[in-house]
Tab-separated table of C-alpha atoms in Angstrom:
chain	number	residue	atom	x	y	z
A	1	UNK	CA	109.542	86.010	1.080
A	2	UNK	CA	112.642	87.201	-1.063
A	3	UNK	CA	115.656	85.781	-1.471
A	4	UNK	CA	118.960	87.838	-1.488
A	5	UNK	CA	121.764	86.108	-3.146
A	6	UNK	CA	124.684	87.188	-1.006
A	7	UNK	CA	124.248	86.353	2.571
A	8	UNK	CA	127.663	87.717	3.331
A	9	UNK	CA	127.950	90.969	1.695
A	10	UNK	CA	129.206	93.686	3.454
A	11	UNK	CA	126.932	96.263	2.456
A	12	UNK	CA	123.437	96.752	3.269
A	13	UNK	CA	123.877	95.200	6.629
A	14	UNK	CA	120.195	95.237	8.855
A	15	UNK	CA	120.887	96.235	12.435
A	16	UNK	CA	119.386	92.863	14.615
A	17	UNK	CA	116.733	95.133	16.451
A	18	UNK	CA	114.944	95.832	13.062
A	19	UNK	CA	115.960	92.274	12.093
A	20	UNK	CA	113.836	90.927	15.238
A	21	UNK	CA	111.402	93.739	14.290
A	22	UNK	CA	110.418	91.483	11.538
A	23	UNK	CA	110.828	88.496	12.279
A	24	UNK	CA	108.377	88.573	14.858
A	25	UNK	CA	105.916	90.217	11.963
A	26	UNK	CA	106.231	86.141	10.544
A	27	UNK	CA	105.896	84.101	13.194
A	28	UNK	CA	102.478	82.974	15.238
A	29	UNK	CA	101.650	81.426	18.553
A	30	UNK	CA	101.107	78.268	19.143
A	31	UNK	CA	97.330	78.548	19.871
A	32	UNK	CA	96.530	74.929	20.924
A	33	UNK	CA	95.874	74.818	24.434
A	34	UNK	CA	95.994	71.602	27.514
A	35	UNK	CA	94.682	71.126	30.867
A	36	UNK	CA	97.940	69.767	33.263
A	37	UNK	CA	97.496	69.106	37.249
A	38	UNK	CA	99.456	72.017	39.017
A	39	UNK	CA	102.551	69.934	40.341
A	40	UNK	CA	103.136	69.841	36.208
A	41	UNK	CA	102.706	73.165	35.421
A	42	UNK	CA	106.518	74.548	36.213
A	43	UNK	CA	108.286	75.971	32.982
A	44	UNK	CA	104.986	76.057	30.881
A	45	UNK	CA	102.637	79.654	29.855
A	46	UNK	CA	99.276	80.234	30.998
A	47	UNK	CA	97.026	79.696	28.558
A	48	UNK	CA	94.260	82.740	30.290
A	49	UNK	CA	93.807	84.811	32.838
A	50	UNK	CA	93.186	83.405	36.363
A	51	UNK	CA	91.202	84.926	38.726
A	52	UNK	CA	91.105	84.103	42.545
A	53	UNK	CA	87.206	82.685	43.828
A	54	UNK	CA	88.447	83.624	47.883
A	55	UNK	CA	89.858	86.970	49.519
A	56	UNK	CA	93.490	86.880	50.377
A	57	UNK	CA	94.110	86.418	52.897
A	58	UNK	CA	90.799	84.367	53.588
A	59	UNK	CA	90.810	86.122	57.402
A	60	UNK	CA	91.999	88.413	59.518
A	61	UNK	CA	95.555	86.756	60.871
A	62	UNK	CA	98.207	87.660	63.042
A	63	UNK	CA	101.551	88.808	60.896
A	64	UNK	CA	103.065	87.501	64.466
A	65	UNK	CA	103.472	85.117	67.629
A	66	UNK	CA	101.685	87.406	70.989
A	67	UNK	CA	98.371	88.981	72.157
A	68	UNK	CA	95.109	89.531	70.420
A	69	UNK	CA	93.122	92.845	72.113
A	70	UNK	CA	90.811	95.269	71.618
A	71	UNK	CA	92.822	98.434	70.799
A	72	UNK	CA	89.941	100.665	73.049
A	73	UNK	CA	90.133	98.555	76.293
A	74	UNK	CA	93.862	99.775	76.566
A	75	UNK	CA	91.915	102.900	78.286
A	76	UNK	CA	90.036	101.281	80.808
A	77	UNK	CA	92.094	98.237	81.893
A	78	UNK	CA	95.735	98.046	83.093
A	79	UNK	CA	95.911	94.424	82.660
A	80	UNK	CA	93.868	92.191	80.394
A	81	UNK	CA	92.753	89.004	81.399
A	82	UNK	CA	94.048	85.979	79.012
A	83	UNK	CA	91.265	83.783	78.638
A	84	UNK	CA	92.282	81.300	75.348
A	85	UNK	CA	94.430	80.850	72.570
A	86	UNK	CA	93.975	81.066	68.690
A	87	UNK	CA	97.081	78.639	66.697
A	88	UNK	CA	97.069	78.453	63.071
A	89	UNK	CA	94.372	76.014	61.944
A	90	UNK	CA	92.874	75.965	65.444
A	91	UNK	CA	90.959	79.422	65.860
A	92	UNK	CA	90.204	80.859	69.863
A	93	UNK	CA	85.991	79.373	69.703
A	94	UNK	CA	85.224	81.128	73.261
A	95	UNK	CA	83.802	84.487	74.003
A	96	UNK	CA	85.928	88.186	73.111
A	97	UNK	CA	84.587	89.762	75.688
A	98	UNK	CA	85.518	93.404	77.385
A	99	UNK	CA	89.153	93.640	78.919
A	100	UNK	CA	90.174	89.967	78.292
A	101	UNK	CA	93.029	89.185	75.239
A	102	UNK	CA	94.025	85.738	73.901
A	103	UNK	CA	97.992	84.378	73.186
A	104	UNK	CA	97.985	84.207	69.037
A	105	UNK	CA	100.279	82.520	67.095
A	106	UNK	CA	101.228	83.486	63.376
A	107	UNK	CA	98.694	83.113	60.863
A	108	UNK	CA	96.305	82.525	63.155
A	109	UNK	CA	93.013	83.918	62.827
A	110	UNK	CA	92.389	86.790	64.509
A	111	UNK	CA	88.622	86.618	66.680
A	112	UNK	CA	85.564	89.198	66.117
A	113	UNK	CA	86.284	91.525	68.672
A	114	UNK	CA	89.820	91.498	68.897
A	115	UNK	CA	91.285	94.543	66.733
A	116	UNK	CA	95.162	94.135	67.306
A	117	UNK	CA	97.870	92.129	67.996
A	118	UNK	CA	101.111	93.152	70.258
A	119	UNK	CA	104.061	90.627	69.892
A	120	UNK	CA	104.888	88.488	72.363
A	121	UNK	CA	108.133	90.052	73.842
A	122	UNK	CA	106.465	93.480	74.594
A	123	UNK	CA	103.713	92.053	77.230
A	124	UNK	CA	104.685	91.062	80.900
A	125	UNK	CA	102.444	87.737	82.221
A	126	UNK	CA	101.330	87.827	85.596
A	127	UNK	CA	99.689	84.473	86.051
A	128	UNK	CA	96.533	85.448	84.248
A	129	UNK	CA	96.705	88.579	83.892
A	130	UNK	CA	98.571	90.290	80.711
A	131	UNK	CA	100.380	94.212	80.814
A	132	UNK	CA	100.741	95.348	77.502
A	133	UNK	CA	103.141	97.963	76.034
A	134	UNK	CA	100.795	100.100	74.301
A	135	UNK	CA	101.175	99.329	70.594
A	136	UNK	CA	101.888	102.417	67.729
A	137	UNK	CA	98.288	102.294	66.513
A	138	UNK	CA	95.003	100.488	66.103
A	139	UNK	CA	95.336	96.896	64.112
A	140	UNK	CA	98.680	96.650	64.605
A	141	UNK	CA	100.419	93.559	63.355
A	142	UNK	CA	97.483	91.968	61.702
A	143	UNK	CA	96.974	91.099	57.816
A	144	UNK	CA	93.380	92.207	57.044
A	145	UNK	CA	91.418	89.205	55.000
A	146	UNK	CA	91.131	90.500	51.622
A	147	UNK	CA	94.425	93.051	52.010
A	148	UNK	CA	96.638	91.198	48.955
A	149	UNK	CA	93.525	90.443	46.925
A	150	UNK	CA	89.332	90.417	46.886
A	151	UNK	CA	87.470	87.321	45.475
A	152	UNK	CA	86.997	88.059	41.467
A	153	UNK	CA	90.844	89.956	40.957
A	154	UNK	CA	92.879	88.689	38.257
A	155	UNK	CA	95.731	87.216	39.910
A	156	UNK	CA	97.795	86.121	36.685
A	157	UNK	CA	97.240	87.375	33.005
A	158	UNK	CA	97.464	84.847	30.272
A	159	UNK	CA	101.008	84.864	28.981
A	160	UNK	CA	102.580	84.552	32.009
A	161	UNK	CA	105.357	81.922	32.860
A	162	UNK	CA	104.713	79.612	35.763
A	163	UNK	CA	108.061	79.765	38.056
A	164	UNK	CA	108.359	78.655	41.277
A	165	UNK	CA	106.406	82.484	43.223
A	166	UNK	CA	103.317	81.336	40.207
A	167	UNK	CA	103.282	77.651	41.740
A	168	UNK	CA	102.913	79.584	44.823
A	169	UNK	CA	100.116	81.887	44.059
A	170	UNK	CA	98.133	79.132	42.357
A	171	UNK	CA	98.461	76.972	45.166
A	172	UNK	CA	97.097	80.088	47.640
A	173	UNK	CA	93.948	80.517	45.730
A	174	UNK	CA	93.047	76.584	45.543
A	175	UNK	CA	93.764	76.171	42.129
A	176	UNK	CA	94.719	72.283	41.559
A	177	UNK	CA	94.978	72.442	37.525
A	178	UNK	CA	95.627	75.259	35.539
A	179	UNK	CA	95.229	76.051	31.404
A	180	UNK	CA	98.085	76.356	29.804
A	181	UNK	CA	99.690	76.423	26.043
A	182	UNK	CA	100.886	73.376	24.684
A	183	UNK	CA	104.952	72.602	24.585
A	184	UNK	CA	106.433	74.258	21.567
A	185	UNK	CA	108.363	71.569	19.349
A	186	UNK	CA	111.496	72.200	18.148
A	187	UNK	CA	113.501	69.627	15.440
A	188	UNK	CA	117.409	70.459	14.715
A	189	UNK	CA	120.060	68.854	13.041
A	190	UNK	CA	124.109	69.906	12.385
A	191	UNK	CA	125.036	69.919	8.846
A	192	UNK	CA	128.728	69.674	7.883
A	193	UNK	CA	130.911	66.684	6.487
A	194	UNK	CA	133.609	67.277	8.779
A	195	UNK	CA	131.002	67.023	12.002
A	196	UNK	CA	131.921	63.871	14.017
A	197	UNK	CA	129.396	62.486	16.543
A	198	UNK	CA	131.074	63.045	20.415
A	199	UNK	CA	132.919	59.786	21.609
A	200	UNK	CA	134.080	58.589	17.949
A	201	UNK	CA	137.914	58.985	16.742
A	202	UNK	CA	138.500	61.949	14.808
A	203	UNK	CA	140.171	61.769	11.209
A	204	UNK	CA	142.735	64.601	10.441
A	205	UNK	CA	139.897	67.342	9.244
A	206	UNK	CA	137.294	66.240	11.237
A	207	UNK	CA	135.941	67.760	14.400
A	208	UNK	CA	133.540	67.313	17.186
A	209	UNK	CA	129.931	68.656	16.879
A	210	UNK	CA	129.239	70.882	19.340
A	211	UNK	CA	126.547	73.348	18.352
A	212	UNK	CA	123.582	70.046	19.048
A	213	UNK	CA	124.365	69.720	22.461
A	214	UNK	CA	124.525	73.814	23.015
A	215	UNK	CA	120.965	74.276	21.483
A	216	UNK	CA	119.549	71.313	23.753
A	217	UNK	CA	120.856	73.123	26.922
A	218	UNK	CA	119.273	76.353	25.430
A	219	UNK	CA	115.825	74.341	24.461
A	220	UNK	CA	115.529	72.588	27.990
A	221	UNK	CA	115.671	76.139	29.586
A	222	UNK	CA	112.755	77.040	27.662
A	223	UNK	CA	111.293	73.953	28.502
A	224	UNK	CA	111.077	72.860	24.663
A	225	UNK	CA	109.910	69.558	23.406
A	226	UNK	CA	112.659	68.834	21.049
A	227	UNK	CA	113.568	66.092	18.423
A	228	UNK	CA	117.459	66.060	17.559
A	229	UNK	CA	118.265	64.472	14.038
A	230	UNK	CA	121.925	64.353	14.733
A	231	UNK	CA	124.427	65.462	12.087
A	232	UNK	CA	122.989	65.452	8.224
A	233	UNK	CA	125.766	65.218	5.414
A	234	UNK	CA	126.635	67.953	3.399
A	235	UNK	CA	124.395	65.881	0.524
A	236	UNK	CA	120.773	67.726	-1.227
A	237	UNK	CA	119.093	64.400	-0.406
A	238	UNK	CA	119.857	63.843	3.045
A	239	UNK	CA	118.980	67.581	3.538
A	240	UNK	CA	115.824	67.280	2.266
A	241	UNK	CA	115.074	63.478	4.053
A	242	UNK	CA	115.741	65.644	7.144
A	243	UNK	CA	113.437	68.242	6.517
A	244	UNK	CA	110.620	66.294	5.725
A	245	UNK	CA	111.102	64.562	9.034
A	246	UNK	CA	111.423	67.881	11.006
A	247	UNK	CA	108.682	69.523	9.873
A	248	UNK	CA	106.493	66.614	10.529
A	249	UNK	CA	107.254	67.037	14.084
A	250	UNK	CA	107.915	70.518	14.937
A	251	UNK	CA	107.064	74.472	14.866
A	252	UNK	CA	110.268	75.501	14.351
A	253	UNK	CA	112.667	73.633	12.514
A	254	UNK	CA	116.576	74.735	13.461
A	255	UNK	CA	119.525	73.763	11.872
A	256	UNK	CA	123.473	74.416	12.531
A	257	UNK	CA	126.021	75.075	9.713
A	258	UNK	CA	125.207	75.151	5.474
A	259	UNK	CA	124.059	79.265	5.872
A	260	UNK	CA	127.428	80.673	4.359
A	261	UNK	CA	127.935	80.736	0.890
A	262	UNK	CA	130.529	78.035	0.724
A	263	UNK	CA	130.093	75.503	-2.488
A	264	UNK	CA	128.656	72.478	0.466
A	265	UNK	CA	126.443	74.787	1.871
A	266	UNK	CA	123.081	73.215	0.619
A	267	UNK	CA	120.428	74.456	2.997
A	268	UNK	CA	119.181	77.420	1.112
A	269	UNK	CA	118.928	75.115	-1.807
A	270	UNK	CA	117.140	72.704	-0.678
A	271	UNK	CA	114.700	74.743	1.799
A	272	UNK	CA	114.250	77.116	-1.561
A	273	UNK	CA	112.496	73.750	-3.269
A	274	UNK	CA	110.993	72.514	-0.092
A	275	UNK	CA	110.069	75.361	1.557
A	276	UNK	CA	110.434	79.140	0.994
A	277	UNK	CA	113.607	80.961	2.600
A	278	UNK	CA	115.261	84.242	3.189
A	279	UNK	CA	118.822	85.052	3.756
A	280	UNK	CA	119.368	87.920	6.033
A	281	UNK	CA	122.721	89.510	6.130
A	282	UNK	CA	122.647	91.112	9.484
A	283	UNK	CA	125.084	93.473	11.209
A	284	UNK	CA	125.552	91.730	14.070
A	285	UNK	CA	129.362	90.073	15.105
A	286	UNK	CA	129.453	86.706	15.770
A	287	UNK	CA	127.152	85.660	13.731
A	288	UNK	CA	125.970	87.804	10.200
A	289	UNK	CA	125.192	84.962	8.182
A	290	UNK	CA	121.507	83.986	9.203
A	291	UNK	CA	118.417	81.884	7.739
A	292	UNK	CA	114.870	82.110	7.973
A	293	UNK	CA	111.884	81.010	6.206
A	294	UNK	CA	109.222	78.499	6.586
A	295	UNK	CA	109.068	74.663	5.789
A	296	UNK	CA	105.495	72.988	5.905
A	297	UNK	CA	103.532	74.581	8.799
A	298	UNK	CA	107.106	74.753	10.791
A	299	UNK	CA	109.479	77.801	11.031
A	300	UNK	CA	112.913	77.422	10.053
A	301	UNK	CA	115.951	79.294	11.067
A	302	UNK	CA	119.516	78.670	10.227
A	303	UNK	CA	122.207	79.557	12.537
A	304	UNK	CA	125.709	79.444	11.461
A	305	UNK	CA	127.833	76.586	12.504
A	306	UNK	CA	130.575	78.419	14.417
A	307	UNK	CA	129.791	77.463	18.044
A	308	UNK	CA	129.939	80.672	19.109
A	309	UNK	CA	128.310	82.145	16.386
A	310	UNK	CA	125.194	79.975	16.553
A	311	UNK	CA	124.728	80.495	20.415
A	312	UNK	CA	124.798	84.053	20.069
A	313	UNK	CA	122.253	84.462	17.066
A	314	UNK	CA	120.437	81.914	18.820
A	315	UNK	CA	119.982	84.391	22.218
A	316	UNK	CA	119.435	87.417	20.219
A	317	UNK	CA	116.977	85.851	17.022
A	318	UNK	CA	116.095	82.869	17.594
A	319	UNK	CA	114.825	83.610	21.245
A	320	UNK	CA	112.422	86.385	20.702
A	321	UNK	CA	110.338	83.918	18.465
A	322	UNK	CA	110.284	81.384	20.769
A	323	UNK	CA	108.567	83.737	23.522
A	324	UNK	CA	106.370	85.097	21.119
A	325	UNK	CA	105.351	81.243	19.777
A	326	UNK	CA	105.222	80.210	23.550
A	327	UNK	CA	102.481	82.826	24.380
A	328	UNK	CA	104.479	85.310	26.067
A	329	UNK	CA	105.020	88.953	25.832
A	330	UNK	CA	108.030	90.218	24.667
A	331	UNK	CA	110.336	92.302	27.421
A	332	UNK	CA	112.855	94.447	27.672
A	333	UNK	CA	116.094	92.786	28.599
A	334	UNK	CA	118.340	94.641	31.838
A	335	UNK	CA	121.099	95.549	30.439
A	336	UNK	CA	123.692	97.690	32.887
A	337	UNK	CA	126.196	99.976	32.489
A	338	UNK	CA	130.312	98.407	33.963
A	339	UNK	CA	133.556	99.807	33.551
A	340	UNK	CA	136.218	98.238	30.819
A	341	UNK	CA	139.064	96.206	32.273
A	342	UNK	CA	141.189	95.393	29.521
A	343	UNK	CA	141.174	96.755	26.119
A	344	UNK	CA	138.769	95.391	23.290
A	345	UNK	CA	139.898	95.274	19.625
A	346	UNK	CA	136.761	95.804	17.347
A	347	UNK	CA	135.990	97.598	14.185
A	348	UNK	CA	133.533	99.728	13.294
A	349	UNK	CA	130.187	98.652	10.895
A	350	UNK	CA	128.458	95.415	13.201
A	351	UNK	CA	126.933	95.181	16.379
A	352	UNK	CA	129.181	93.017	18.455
A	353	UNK	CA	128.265	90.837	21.406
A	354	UNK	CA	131.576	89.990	23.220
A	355	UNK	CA	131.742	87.523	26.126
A	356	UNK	CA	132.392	89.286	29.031
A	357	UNK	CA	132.737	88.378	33.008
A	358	UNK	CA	130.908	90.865	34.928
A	359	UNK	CA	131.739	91.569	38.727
A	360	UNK	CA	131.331	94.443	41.483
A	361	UNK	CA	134.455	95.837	42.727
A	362	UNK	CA	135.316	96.658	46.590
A	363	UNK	CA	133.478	99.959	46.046
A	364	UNK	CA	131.005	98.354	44.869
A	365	UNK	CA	131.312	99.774	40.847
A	366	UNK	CA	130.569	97.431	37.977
A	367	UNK	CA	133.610	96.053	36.108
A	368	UNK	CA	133.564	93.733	33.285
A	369	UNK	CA	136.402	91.392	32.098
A	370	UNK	CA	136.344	89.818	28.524
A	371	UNK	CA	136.189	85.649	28.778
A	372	UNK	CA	139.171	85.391	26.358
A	373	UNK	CA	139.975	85.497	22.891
A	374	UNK	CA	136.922	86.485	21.198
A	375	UNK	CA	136.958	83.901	17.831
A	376	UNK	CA	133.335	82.822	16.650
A	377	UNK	CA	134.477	78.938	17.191
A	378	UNK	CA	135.932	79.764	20.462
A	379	UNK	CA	133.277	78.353	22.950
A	380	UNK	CA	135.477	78.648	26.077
A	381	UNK	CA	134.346	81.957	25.949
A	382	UNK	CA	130.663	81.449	25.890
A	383	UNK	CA	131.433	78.898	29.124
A	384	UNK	CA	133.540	81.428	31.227
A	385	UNK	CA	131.155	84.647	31.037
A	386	UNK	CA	128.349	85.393	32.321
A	387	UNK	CA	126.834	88.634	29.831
A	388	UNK	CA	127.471	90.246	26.697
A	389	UNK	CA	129.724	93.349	25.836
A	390	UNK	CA	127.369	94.995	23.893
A	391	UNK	CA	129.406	97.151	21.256
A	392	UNK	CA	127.512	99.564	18.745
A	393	UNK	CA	128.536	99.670	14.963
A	394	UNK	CA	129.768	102.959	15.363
A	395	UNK	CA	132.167	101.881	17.721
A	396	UNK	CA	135.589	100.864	17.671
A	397	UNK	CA	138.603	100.075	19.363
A	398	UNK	CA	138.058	100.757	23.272
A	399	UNK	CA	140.390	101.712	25.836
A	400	UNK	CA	141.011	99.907	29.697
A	401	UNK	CA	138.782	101.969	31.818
A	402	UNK	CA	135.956	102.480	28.875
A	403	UNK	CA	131.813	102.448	30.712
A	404	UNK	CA	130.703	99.607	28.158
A	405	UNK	CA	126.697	98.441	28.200
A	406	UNK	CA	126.594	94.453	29.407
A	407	UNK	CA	123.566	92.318	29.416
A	408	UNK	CA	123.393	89.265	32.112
A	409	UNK	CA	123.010	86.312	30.490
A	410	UNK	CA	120.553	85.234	33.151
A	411	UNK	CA	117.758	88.024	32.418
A	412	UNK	CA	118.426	86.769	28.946
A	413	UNK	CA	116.824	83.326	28.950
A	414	UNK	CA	113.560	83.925	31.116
């Protein structure tokens, strides 16, 4: 890896979608693999491909509650005569004989013989006898055994994420454990003499750390296995005592703060003996400053310490390698286009992702609001929106009314 010796220099700036480019070029997946039971498997990536060993659905079924038939004695009989019942779980054992028909219940399976179903409140009963509306066509109202899937389909590719509709379809085809990849580890640690731990007194020039408790919300919703080493000095010693613990633990080794070029900013100085590093100056607002290199067998990227700053080079950098490391394909994220309310002040030369609020109007057109002042320590503004004003480098100021691209956080982190 190279090292550049100006993380902050305004020329030369790489746009982040050719950063990402390559930083996915340097990272792996985690190839180590575990058995879990299926109640367990929420959250984690399928290891391989699962394929289903029944039809679904196993038998024909009714889609509703009413009458089983056959379609054909609809010609010959003017009322069929109802001679059982099939319930879900408890199938109709007697005979399907020539103008008879038997009440069905949904999901219950459908007899040999029997060809369609007519709901229940389009046949009049007269005592045994049932009139039937004729039905639209043949097989009405009846899921066909096999109709979703035949015995032998793949039913989930490897790579996938288990959500609640994967619990689902594992639990249809009988599967009670599944294969999956192991939990990614994560380490982090804040860096920064003025970082005080929450519920101390602050000392004039001293402030709360934030940026550890932001990355362990954004690790739990990738369902992360993480190890936080609190707040490190702004010392070469204590630096490197915390990387050698990280990387005994983790894949990817994070840190908070130290990526500038201040005169206390010791992580590429350290990582440089410990590890190998590169500083990528990155035209990307909040945020340009950003690390990455490897430490041991771990990954290690360094977001800058503004809190605002490290969340959003977290979503737009860090993320990607955690998907790919997890096992999963990469995607293309929704982004939409919403009108401007409110003017943004921005100058031309970085990408910018701006906090935005993102609504639907009585007509039903997409407006966006910004979340406040837009400062790269100003995390009120991460907390109020809910997507990204995503701003070109060509562009600059904008105008109220302006169509602006937005991306919702919540297709973001999934």
């Amino acid at each position: 890896m190279s090292i550049t010796n100006d993380p902050c220099s305004q020329s030369s700036l790489m746009h982040p979608d050719q950063a990402i480019l390559q930083l996915l070029e340097q990272v792996s997946v985690i190839t180590q693999t575990e058995q879990i039971a299926l109640p367990h498997a929420f959250g984690r990536v399928l290891a391989c491909d699962v394929g289903s060993n029944i039809d679904l659905p196993p038998f024909d079924n009714s889609a509703m509650d009413g009458y089983a038939f056959n379609f054909d004695d609809l010609t010959n009989f003017e009322a069929l005569t109802l001679v059982g019942g099939s319930f879900a779980g408890k199938p109709y054992e007697g005979q399907c004989l020539s103008g008879t028909c038997i009440r069905i219940m949904t999901g219950a399976l459908v007899p040999k013989g029997f060809d369609t179903v007519q709901m229940k409140e389009k046949v009049s009963i007269q005592a045994d006898k049932v009139i039937i509306d004729k039905p639209k066509q043949k097989g009405a109202c009846i899921r066909k055994q096999g109709e979703e899937l035949t015995a032998g389909t793949r039913v989930l590719s490897a790579g996938t994420l288990i959500r609640a509709a994967e619990l689902g379809v594992l639990a249809t085809i009988g599967l009670d454990v599944v294969d999956v990849y192991r939990k990614m580890r994560v380490a982090f640690f804040s860096t920064g003499d003025e970082l005080q731990a929450v519920g101390s007194t602050l000392n004039t020039g001293q402030i709360y750390d934030s940026n550890r408790y932001s990355i362990q919300g954004l690790l739990n919703r990738a369902n992360i296995e993480w190890t936080d080493l609190g707040i490190i000095a702004d010392d070469p010693e204590a630096i490197r005592h915390a990387f050698h613990q990280a990387s005994k633990v983790a894949d990817m080794v994070l840190t908070s703060g130290g990526v500038s070029v201040g005169d206390a900013d010791y992580i590429k100085q350290v990582l440089e003996e410990e590890g190998k590093i590169t500083f990528w100056k990155l035209a990307i607002k909040p945020g340009k400053p950003f690390a990455f290199g490897q430490l041991n067998d771990a990954v290690f990227c360094g977001l800058p310490g503004n809190p605002v700053s490290s969340m959003v080079t977290f979503y737009k950098l860090v993320w990607p390698l955690v998907i790919k490391m997890q096992g999963r394909p990469q995607r293309q994220l929704l982004t939409l286009q919403a009108r401007l309310k409110g003017q943004i002040k921005k100058a031309p030369g970085r990408v910018e992702y701006q906090r935005g609020i993102l609504s639907y109007n009585a007509e039903g057109m997409a407006e966006v609001y910004m979340s406040g002042a837009q400062g790269s320590g100003m995390l009120t503004s991460m907390s109020l929106a809910n997507c990204f004003v995503i701003l070109s480098q060509q562009e600059g100021d904008l105008p109220n009314g302006t169509m602006v691209t937005v991306e919702p956080f919540n297709t973001v982190l999934d």
